[in-house]
Short mmCIF file of C-alpha atoms and ligand atoms in Angstrom, two decimals:
data_model
loop_
_atom_site.label_atom_id
_atom_site.label_comp_id
_atom_site.label_asym_id
_atom_site.label_seq_id
_atom_site.Cartn_x
_atom_site.Cartn_y
_atom_site.Cartn_z
CA MET E 11 -15.99 18.11 8.01
CA LEU E 12 -17.12 14.50 8.56
CA ILE E 13 -15.90 12.31 5.80
CA LEU E 14 -16.76 8.77 5.02
CA GLY E 15 -13.94 6.82 3.31
CA ILE E 16 -14.54 3.66 1.29
CA GLU E 17 -11.82 1.31 -0.12
CA THR E 18 -12.77 -1.52 -2.44
CA SER E 19 -9.96 -1.61 -5.02
CA CYS E 20 -8.90 -5.29 -4.50
CA ASP E 21 -9.69 -7.86 -1.91
CA GLU E 22 -10.36 -5.86 1.19
CA THR E 23 -13.45 -3.91 2.01
CA GLY E 24 -12.37 -0.91 4.08
CA VAL E 25 -14.49 1.80 5.65
CA ALA E 26 -13.68 4.81 7.87
CA LEU E 27 -15.16 7.89 9.34
CA LEU E 28 -12.77 10.82 9.69
CA ASP E 29 -13.37 14.34 11.04
CA ASP E 30 -10.89 16.62 9.35
CA GLU E 31 -10.25 18.46 12.69
CA GLN E 32 -10.66 15.70 15.28
CA GLY E 33 -9.09 12.91 13.25
CA LEU E 34 -10.12 9.49 12.74
CA LEU E 35 -13.34 8.47 14.56
CA ALA E 36 -13.91 4.80 13.55
CA HIS E 37 -12.68 2.29 11.01
CA ALA E 38 -13.55 -1.29 9.94
CA LEU E 39 -12.01 -3.71 7.51
CA PHE E 40 -13.19 -7.08 5.98
CA SER E 41 -10.44 -9.07 4.28
CA GLN E 42 -11.56 -11.51 1.62
CA VAL E 43 -8.40 -13.67 1.98
CA GLU E 44 -10.62 -16.75 2.74
CA VAL E 45 -12.83 -16.02 -0.27
CA HIS E 46 -9.91 -16.33 -2.72
CA ALA E 47 -7.79 -18.96 -0.66
CA ASP E 48 -8.70 -21.95 -2.77
CA TYR E 49 -7.91 -20.18 -6.07
CA GLY E 50 -4.33 -19.11 -5.45
CA GLY E 51 -5.05 -15.51 -6.29
CA VAL E 52 -7.77 -12.88 -6.23
CA VAL E 53 -10.81 -13.75 -8.39
CA PRO E 54 -12.22 -10.38 -9.65
CA GLU E 55 -15.80 -11.48 -9.84
CA LEU E 56 -15.78 -12.91 -6.42
CA ALA E 57 -14.07 -9.81 -5.10
CA SER E 58 -16.80 -7.57 -6.54
CA ARG E 59 -19.63 -9.69 -5.07
CA ASP E 60 -18.15 -9.86 -1.66
CA HIS E 61 -17.70 -6.02 -1.65
CA VAL E 62 -21.40 -5.78 -2.44
CA ARG E 63 -22.28 -8.09 0.46
CA LYS E 64 -19.91 -6.28 3.02
CA LEU E 65 -19.78 -2.60 2.14
CA LEU E 66 -23.09 -1.27 3.55
CA PRO E 67 -22.92 -3.22 6.71
CA LEU E 68 -19.37 -1.97 7.38
CA CYS E 69 -20.61 1.67 6.66
CA ASP E 70 -23.30 1.11 9.32
CA GLN E 71 -20.75 -0.39 11.67
CA VAL E 72 -18.36 2.56 11.59
CA LEU E 73 -21.33 5.09 12.02
CA ALA E 74 -22.54 3.10 15.05
CA ASP E 75 -18.96 2.93 16.54
CA ALA E 76 -18.59 6.63 16.14
CA GLY E 77 -22.06 7.48 17.42
CA LYS E 78 -23.05 9.16 14.17
CA ALA E 79 -26.02 8.98 11.77
CA ARG E 80 -25.85 8.76 8.04
CA THR E 81 -27.14 12.31 7.78
CA ASP E 82 -24.07 13.64 9.81
CA ILE E 83 -21.73 12.64 6.97
CA GLU E 84 -20.55 15.81 5.01
CA GLY E 85 -18.40 14.23 2.32
CA ILE E 86 -17.64 10.83 0.81
CA ALA E 87 -14.29 9.62 -0.58
CA TYR E 88 -13.89 6.29 -2.44
CA THR E 89 -11.14 4.58 -4.22
CA ALA E 90 -11.51 5.28 -7.92
CA GLY E 91 -8.30 3.46 -8.98
CA PRO E 92 -6.07 1.83 -9.58
CA GLY E 93 -7.52 -1.49 -9.07
CA LEU E 94 -9.96 -4.23 -10.20
CA VAL E 95 -12.67 -2.42 -12.20
CA GLY E 96 -15.57 -4.38 -10.87
CA ALA E 97 -14.43 -3.95 -7.31
CA LEU E 98 -13.83 -0.29 -7.81
CA MET E 99 -17.35 0.00 -9.24
CA VAL E 100 -18.90 -1.28 -6.06
CA GLY E 101 -17.22 1.36 -3.87
CA GLY E 102 -17.88 4.14 -6.51
CA SER E 103 -21.67 3.12 -6.77
CA VAL E 104 -22.27 3.10 -3.12
CA ALA E 105 -20.43 6.40 -2.57
CA HIS E 106 -22.29 8.17 -5.39
CA ALA E 107 -25.72 6.70 -4.35
CA LEU E 108 -25.15 7.85 -0.69
CA GLY E 109 -23.79 11.22 -1.80
CA TYR E 110 -26.76 11.79 -4.13
CA ALA E 111 -29.22 10.82 -1.37
CA LEU E 112 -27.53 13.00 1.21
CA ASP E 113 -26.75 15.77 -1.24
CA ILE E 114 -23.16 16.05 -0.28
CA PRO E 115 -19.86 16.09 -2.29
CA VAL E 116 -18.26 12.76 -3.43
CA LEU E 117 -14.69 12.35 -4.60
CA GLY E 118 -12.84 9.42 -6.24
CA VAL E 119 -9.50 9.09 -4.66
CA HIS E 120 -6.27 7.53 -6.03
CA HIS E 121 -5.42 4.37 -3.98
CA MET E 122 -1.73 4.98 -4.04
CA GLU E 123 -2.19 8.64 -2.84
CA GLY E 124 -4.16 6.98 0.01
CA HIS E 125 -1.20 4.66 0.89
CA LEU E 126 1.24 7.58 0.59
CA LEU E 127 -0.65 9.81 3.04
CA ALA E 128 -1.51 7.05 5.57
CA PRO E 129 1.47 7.98 7.82
CA MET E 130 -0.26 11.40 8.19
CA LEU E 131 -2.83 9.60 10.42
CA GLU E 132 -0.04 9.04 13.05
CA ASP E 133 1.34 11.29 15.74
CA ASN E 134 4.17 13.31 14.48
CA PRO E 135 3.34 13.31 10.72
CA PRO E 136 6.07 14.15 8.23
CA ALA E 137 6.30 17.66 6.90
CA PHE E 138 6.66 18.35 3.07
CA PRO E 139 8.80 17.96 1.20
CA PHE E 140 9.75 14.35 1.55
CA VAL E 141 10.75 11.24 -0.41
CA ALA E 142 8.24 8.44 -0.43
CA LEU E 143 8.84 4.73 -1.00
CA LEU E 144 5.56 3.09 -2.03
CA VAL E 145 5.94 -0.61 -1.55
CA SER E 146 2.69 -2.64 -1.94
CA GLY E 147 1.36 -5.63 -3.71
CA GLY E 148 1.20 -3.82 -7.06
CA HIS E 149 3.65 -0.97 -6.77
CA THR E 150 7.23 -0.17 -5.99
CA GLN E 151 7.83 3.55 -6.55
CA LEU E 152 10.04 6.29 -5.26
CA VAL E 153 8.31 9.59 -5.37
CA ARG E 154 9.36 13.10 -4.48
CA VAL E 155 6.39 14.68 -2.57
CA ASP E 156 6.25 18.56 -2.41
CA GLY E 157 2.70 18.63 -1.28
CA ILE E 158 -0.64 16.75 -1.76
CA GLY E 159 -0.92 16.23 -5.46
CA GLU E 160 2.59 17.39 -6.14
CA TYR E 161 4.25 14.26 -7.09
CA GLU E 162 7.41 13.59 -9.14
CA MET E 163 8.12 9.95 -9.96
CA LEU E 164 11.87 9.28 -9.27
CA GLY E 165 11.83 5.57 -10.04
CA GLU E 166 9.78 2.42 -10.02
CA SER E 167 9.88 -1.28 -10.65
CA VAL E 168 10.36 -2.38 -14.23
CA ASP E 169 8.66 -5.73 -13.45
CA ASP E 170 7.34 -7.28 -10.19
CA ALA E 171 6.34 -5.06 -7.21
CA ALA E 172 8.15 -5.79 -3.90
CA GLY E 173 4.97 -7.15 -2.29
CA GLU E 174 4.31 -9.40 -5.28
CA ALA E 175 7.91 -10.73 -4.93
CA PHE E 176 7.23 -11.54 -1.31
CA ASP E 177 3.96 -13.31 -2.26
CA LYS E 178 5.70 -15.42 -5.00
CA ALA E 179 8.61 -16.29 -2.72
CA ALA E 180 6.17 -17.36 -0.04
CA LYS E 181 4.38 -19.76 -2.48
CA MET E 182 7.72 -21.30 -3.39
CA LEU E 183 8.33 -21.92 0.34
CA GLY E 184 4.85 -23.49 0.65
CA LEU E 185 3.48 -20.50 2.56
CA ASP E 186 -0.18 -19.08 2.15
CA TYR E 187 -1.21 -15.68 0.76
CA PRO E 188 -0.56 -12.83 1.71
CA GLY E 189 3.07 -14.12 1.79
CA GLY E 190 4.89 -10.92 3.04
CA PRO E 191 3.98 -11.41 6.84
CA ARG E 192 4.57 -15.17 6.60
CA VAL E 193 7.94 -14.86 4.81
CA ALA E 194 8.92 -12.28 7.57
CA ALA E 195 7.88 -14.58 10.30
CA LEU E 196 9.81 -17.52 8.94
CA ALA E 197 12.81 -15.43 8.30
CA GLU E 198 13.10 -14.74 12.04
CA LYS E 199 14.23 -18.39 12.48
CA GLY E 200 16.57 -18.16 9.54
CA ARG E 201 20.49 -18.38 9.96
CA GLU E 202 22.51 -15.40 8.50
CA GLY E 203 24.94 -16.10 5.90
CA ARG E 204 23.59 -19.53 4.74
CA TYR E 205 22.55 -18.10 1.41
CA ARG E 206 23.29 -14.80 -0.29
CA PHE E 207 20.72 -13.39 -2.85
CA PRO E 208 21.51 -10.76 -5.45
CA ARG E 209 20.68 -6.97 -4.85
CA PRO E 210 19.17 -6.25 -8.34
CA MET E 211 20.01 -3.13 -10.22
CA THR E 212 22.17 -1.61 -7.33
CA ASP E 213 25.27 -1.77 -9.27
CA ARG E 214 24.15 0.81 -11.73
CA PRO E 215 22.85 4.43 -11.35
CA GLY E 216 19.21 5.19 -11.26
CA LEU E 217 16.22 4.63 -8.97
CA ASP E 218 14.39 1.92 -10.78
CA PHE E 219 13.83 -1.51 -9.32
CA SER E 220 13.60 -5.11 -10.71
CA PHE E 221 12.40 -7.91 -8.58
CA SER E 222 11.61 -10.65 -11.12
CA GLY E 223 15.23 -11.92 -10.99
CA LEU E 224 15.02 -12.41 -7.25
CA LYS E 225 11.98 -14.64 -7.89
CA THR E 226 14.01 -16.87 -10.28
CA PHE E 227 16.90 -16.93 -7.83
CA THR E 228 14.52 -18.06 -5.11
CA LEU E 229 13.11 -20.73 -7.27
CA ASN E 230 16.54 -22.06 -8.23
CA THR E 231 17.57 -22.03 -4.60
CA VAL E 232 14.54 -23.92 -3.58
CA ASN E 233 14.83 -26.59 -6.33
CA ALA E 234 18.55 -27.00 -5.57
CA ALA E 235 17.79 -27.63 -1.81
CA LYS E 236 14.97 -30.07 -2.84
CA ASP E 237 17.36 -31.93 -5.16
CA ALA E 238 19.92 -32.18 -2.32
CA GLY E 239 17.22 -33.44 -0.03
CA GLU E 240 17.73 -30.43 2.23
CA PHE E 241 14.47 -28.66 1.99
CA ASP E 242 13.48 -28.72 5.57
CA GLU E 243 12.06 -26.12 7.98
CA GLN E 244 15.61 -24.73 8.78
CA VAL E 245 16.56 -24.35 5.11
CA LYS E 246 13.15 -22.72 4.36
CA ALA E 247 13.76 -20.18 7.06
CA ASP E 248 17.34 -19.66 5.79
CA ILE E 249 15.99 -18.94 2.29
CA ALA E 250 13.15 -16.59 3.72
CA LEU E 251 15.89 -14.60 5.48
CA ALA E 252 18.15 -14.44 2.59
CA PHE E 253 15.25 -13.28 0.31
CA GLU E 254 14.10 -10.63 2.85
CA ALA E 255 17.56 -9.24 3.37
CA ALA E 256 17.99 -8.86 -0.43
CA VAL E 257 14.71 -7.05 -0.88
CA VAL E 258 15.43 -4.75 2.23
CA ASP E 259 18.98 -3.98 1.14
CA THR E 260 17.93 -3.20 -2.44
CA LEU E 261 15.20 -0.87 -1.21
CA THR E 262 17.49 0.73 1.30
CA ILE E 263 20.13 1.44 -1.34
CA LYS E 264 17.70 3.11 -3.55
CA CYS E 265 16.10 5.11 -0.83
CA ARG E 266 19.57 6.48 0.26
CA ARG E 267 20.17 7.40 -3.37
CA ALA E 268 16.81 9.24 -3.66
CA LEU E 269 17.48 11.14 -0.51
CA GLU E 270 20.94 12.14 -1.68
CA GLN E 271 19.68 13.14 -5.20
CA THR E 272 16.74 15.26 -3.86
CA GLY E 273 18.52 16.58 -0.80
CA CYS E 274 15.41 15.64 1.25
CA LYS E 275 16.00 14.53 4.98
CA ARG E 276 12.53 12.92 5.45
CA LEU E 277 11.58 9.46 4.03
CA VAL E 278 8.08 8.18 4.15
CA ILE E 279 7.35 4.55 3.58
CA ALA E 280 3.81 3.28 2.76
CA GLY E 281 1.97 0.22 1.34
CA GLY E 282 1.83 -3.38 2.71
CA VAL E 283 5.63 -4.06 2.62
CA SER E 284 6.21 -0.86 4.87
CA ALA E 285 4.93 -3.01 7.72
CA ASN E 286 8.07 -5.13 7.42
CA LYS E 287 10.18 -4.89 10.52
CA ARG E 288 13.48 -5.57 8.83
CA LEU E 289 12.77 -2.89 6.23
CA ARG E 290 11.72 -0.27 8.88
CA ALA E 291 14.97 -1.09 10.95
CA GLY E 292 17.21 -0.82 7.76
CA LEU E 293 15.76 2.39 6.80
CA GLU E 294 15.92 3.90 10.36
CA LYS E 295 19.70 3.09 10.33
CA MET E 296 20.22 4.49 6.90
CA THR E 297 18.36 7.73 7.44
CA ALA E 298 19.91 8.20 10.97
CA LYS E 299 23.32 8.15 9.28
CA LEU E 300 22.26 10.87 6.78
CA GLY E 301 20.77 12.98 9.74
CA GLY E 302 17.26 12.36 8.54
CA SER E 303 14.27 10.31 9.65
CA VAL E 304 11.79 7.79 8.48
CA PHE E 305 7.96 7.94 8.79
CA TYR E 306 5.37 5.11 8.52
CA ALA E 307 1.92 4.15 9.48
CA ARG E 308 0.86 1.57 12.15
CA PRO E 309 0.84 -1.86 10.47
CA GLU E 310 -2.95 -1.99 9.96
CA PHE E 311 -2.72 1.28 7.87
CA CYS E 312 0.16 -0.03 5.76
CA THR E 313 -2.06 -2.52 3.87
CA ASP E 314 -5.39 -1.42 2.34
CA ASN E 315 -7.88 0.30 4.58
CA GLY E 316 -10.61 2.91 4.57
CA ALA E 317 -8.84 5.31 6.86
CA MET E 318 -6.14 6.26 4.22
CA ILE E 319 -8.89 6.93 1.65
CA ALA E 320 -10.86 9.09 4.13
CA TYR E 321 -7.76 11.08 4.99
CA ALA E 322 -6.61 11.51 1.26
CA GLY E 323 -10.19 12.48 0.23
CA ALA E 324 -10.61 14.93 3.17
CA GLN E 325 -7.61 16.95 2.05
CA ARG E 326 -9.23 17.44 -1.36
CA LEU E 327 -12.81 17.61 -0.44
CA ARG E 328 -12.24 20.45 2.04
CA LYS E 329 -10.63 22.40 -0.79
CA GLY E 330 -13.80 22.01 -2.80
CA GLN E 331 -12.58 19.25 -5.19
CA LYS E 332 -15.35 16.76 -6.05
CA ASP E 333 -16.56 14.40 -8.72
CA GLY E 334 -19.32 15.35 -11.21
CA GLU E 335 -22.29 13.13 -11.37
CA ARG E 336 -20.31 10.39 -12.94
CA ILE E 337 -18.76 7.48 -10.99
CA VAL E 338 -15.05 7.44 -11.62
CA SER E 339 -13.31 4.01 -12.01
CA VAL E 340 -9.82 4.09 -13.38
CA PRO E 341 -8.13 0.65 -13.37
CA ARG E 342 -4.82 2.03 -14.47
CA TRP E 343 -3.99 5.54 -13.22
CA PRO E 344 -0.43 7.05 -12.95
CA MET E 345 -0.28 8.98 -9.63
CA ASP E 346 1.84 11.83 -11.05
CA THR E 347 -1.13 12.99 -13.15
CA LEU E 348 -3.19 13.95 -10.10
CA PRO E 349 -3.82 17.61 -9.78
CA SER E 350 -2.39 19.57 -6.78
CA VAL E 351 -4.71 19.90 -3.78
CA ASN E 352 -4.69 23.65 -4.54
CA GLU E 353 -5.98 23.38 -8.09
CA PRO E 354 -9.76 23.66 -8.67
CA ARG E 355 -11.05 20.37 -10.07
CA ALA E 356 -14.46 19.00 -11.21
CA ASN E 357 -14.63 15.82 -13.38
P1 LIG T 405 -1.52 -1.90 -4.49
O1 LIG T 405 -1.76 -1.02 -3.38
O2 LIG T 405 -0.18 -1.72 -5.16
O3 LIG T 405 -2.72 -1.83 -5.40
P2 LIG T 405 -2.28 -4.03 -2.74
O4 LIG T 405 -3.36 -3.07 -2.30
O5 LIG T 405 -2.61 -5.42 -2.98
O6 LIG T 405 -1.51 -3.46 -3.90
P3 LIG T 405 -1.13 -3.59 -0.08
O7 LIG T 405 -2.51 -4.05 0.49
O8 LIG T 405 -0.71 -2.21 0.13
O9 LIG T 405 -1.17 -3.99 -1.60
O10 LIG T 405 -0.13 -4.60 0.49
C1 LIG T 405 -0.20 -5.95 0.40
C2 LIG T 405 1.18 -6.51 0.10
O11 LIG T 405 2.04 -6.17 1.26
C3 LIG T 405 1.21 -8.05 0.00
O12 LIG T 405 2.08 -8.34 -1.20
C4 LIG T 405 1.80 -8.51 1.21
O13 LIG T 405 2.51 -9.66 1.00
C5 LIG T 405 2.75 -7.37 1.62
N1 LIG T 405 3.08 -7.32 3.09
C6 LIG T 405 2.20 -7.13 4.08
N2 LIG T 405 2.84 -7.25 5.21
C7 LIG T 405 4.17 -7.42 4.93
C8 LIG T 405 5.34 -7.69 5.73
N3 LIG T 405 5.30 -7.59 7.06
N4 LIG T 405 6.54 -7.87 5.02
C9 LIG T 405 6.60 -7.96 3.73
N5 LIG T 405 5.51 -7.78 2.86
C10 LIG T 405 4.31 -7.54 3.53
MG1 LIG T 406 -4.92 -6.44 -0.40
FE1 LIG T 407 -3.06 -1.29 -1.64
#
């Protein structure tokens, strides 16, 4: 089954063509980072308009790259939520219009299920069951995964997401958006032990996270360095390293707890922050000690992309799940309310 995947939940337009037997045939991404750069954050209306401009050209591009015609497409998956409603509507409208014209099934996919399943696009994909750590710009969640659509929420952030914390720390260090990769690059020049940041909520039981305190700690550290006239490139790098080490340690401690609690040996990490090298290394070490292993996607499939939506949609479309005639856009949508891939669904 040839599936077109469409991602427009936030500030990247992602499109992919996936054959459910041959795998990924082509994918393309347009990032709107420059569109929003002057505003210090994503401007929803500008995001929607830019998706309108870029989506159909990207669809044509992936078809050309794969040597396929529009009429070869057998199913369409689009991100139905969570995300910015106007941005979601663009992907949903194009998906439903194309699906109607081609008379093929269309399915609205959960964006975080897309992230969660992205590691399945790699060689040596994880088998079920596993524990997943979803760490992105808007989410920090630990999930027990028994199958597609069989999700039990084990813990989540009570305030900021890990990616959001990276982005805010970056801003305080004078770095541009998206801050995660920039903080990580700066941290490579940092000196170990110069600063020590707290590991929030690791001293009590449970699998929830909190990152807003780290944000305040970063701000206080930056201000103290400024007041002391020490806020130079080396000190910025030292702060970046201390911040990154604190986030990675905190995530690692909670992942170990989740693996011990569930008895799972496999850990999957997904979402933009799962591209972080220090996090990957920390989790490799921790899972190896437990006799387990960690799985993740190639860096370009950690952040938003069309391939993960095509993959998640393909699993459900081939079981007959599809939308009714209505475009589905769900700005807030808990992932554990999704039906199992094995349940019949029409909405
Ligand atoms: P959500 O998926 O929750 O709706 P989102 O789509 O904005 O949010 P993603 O695209 O999955 O999030 O990830 C973007 C986030 O990942 C940003 O916060 C970015 O700073 C962070 N990020 C990307 N690469 C890295 C890295 N190497 N280290 C740390 N953080 C990173
Ligand atoms: Mg993004
Ligand atoms: Fe995302």
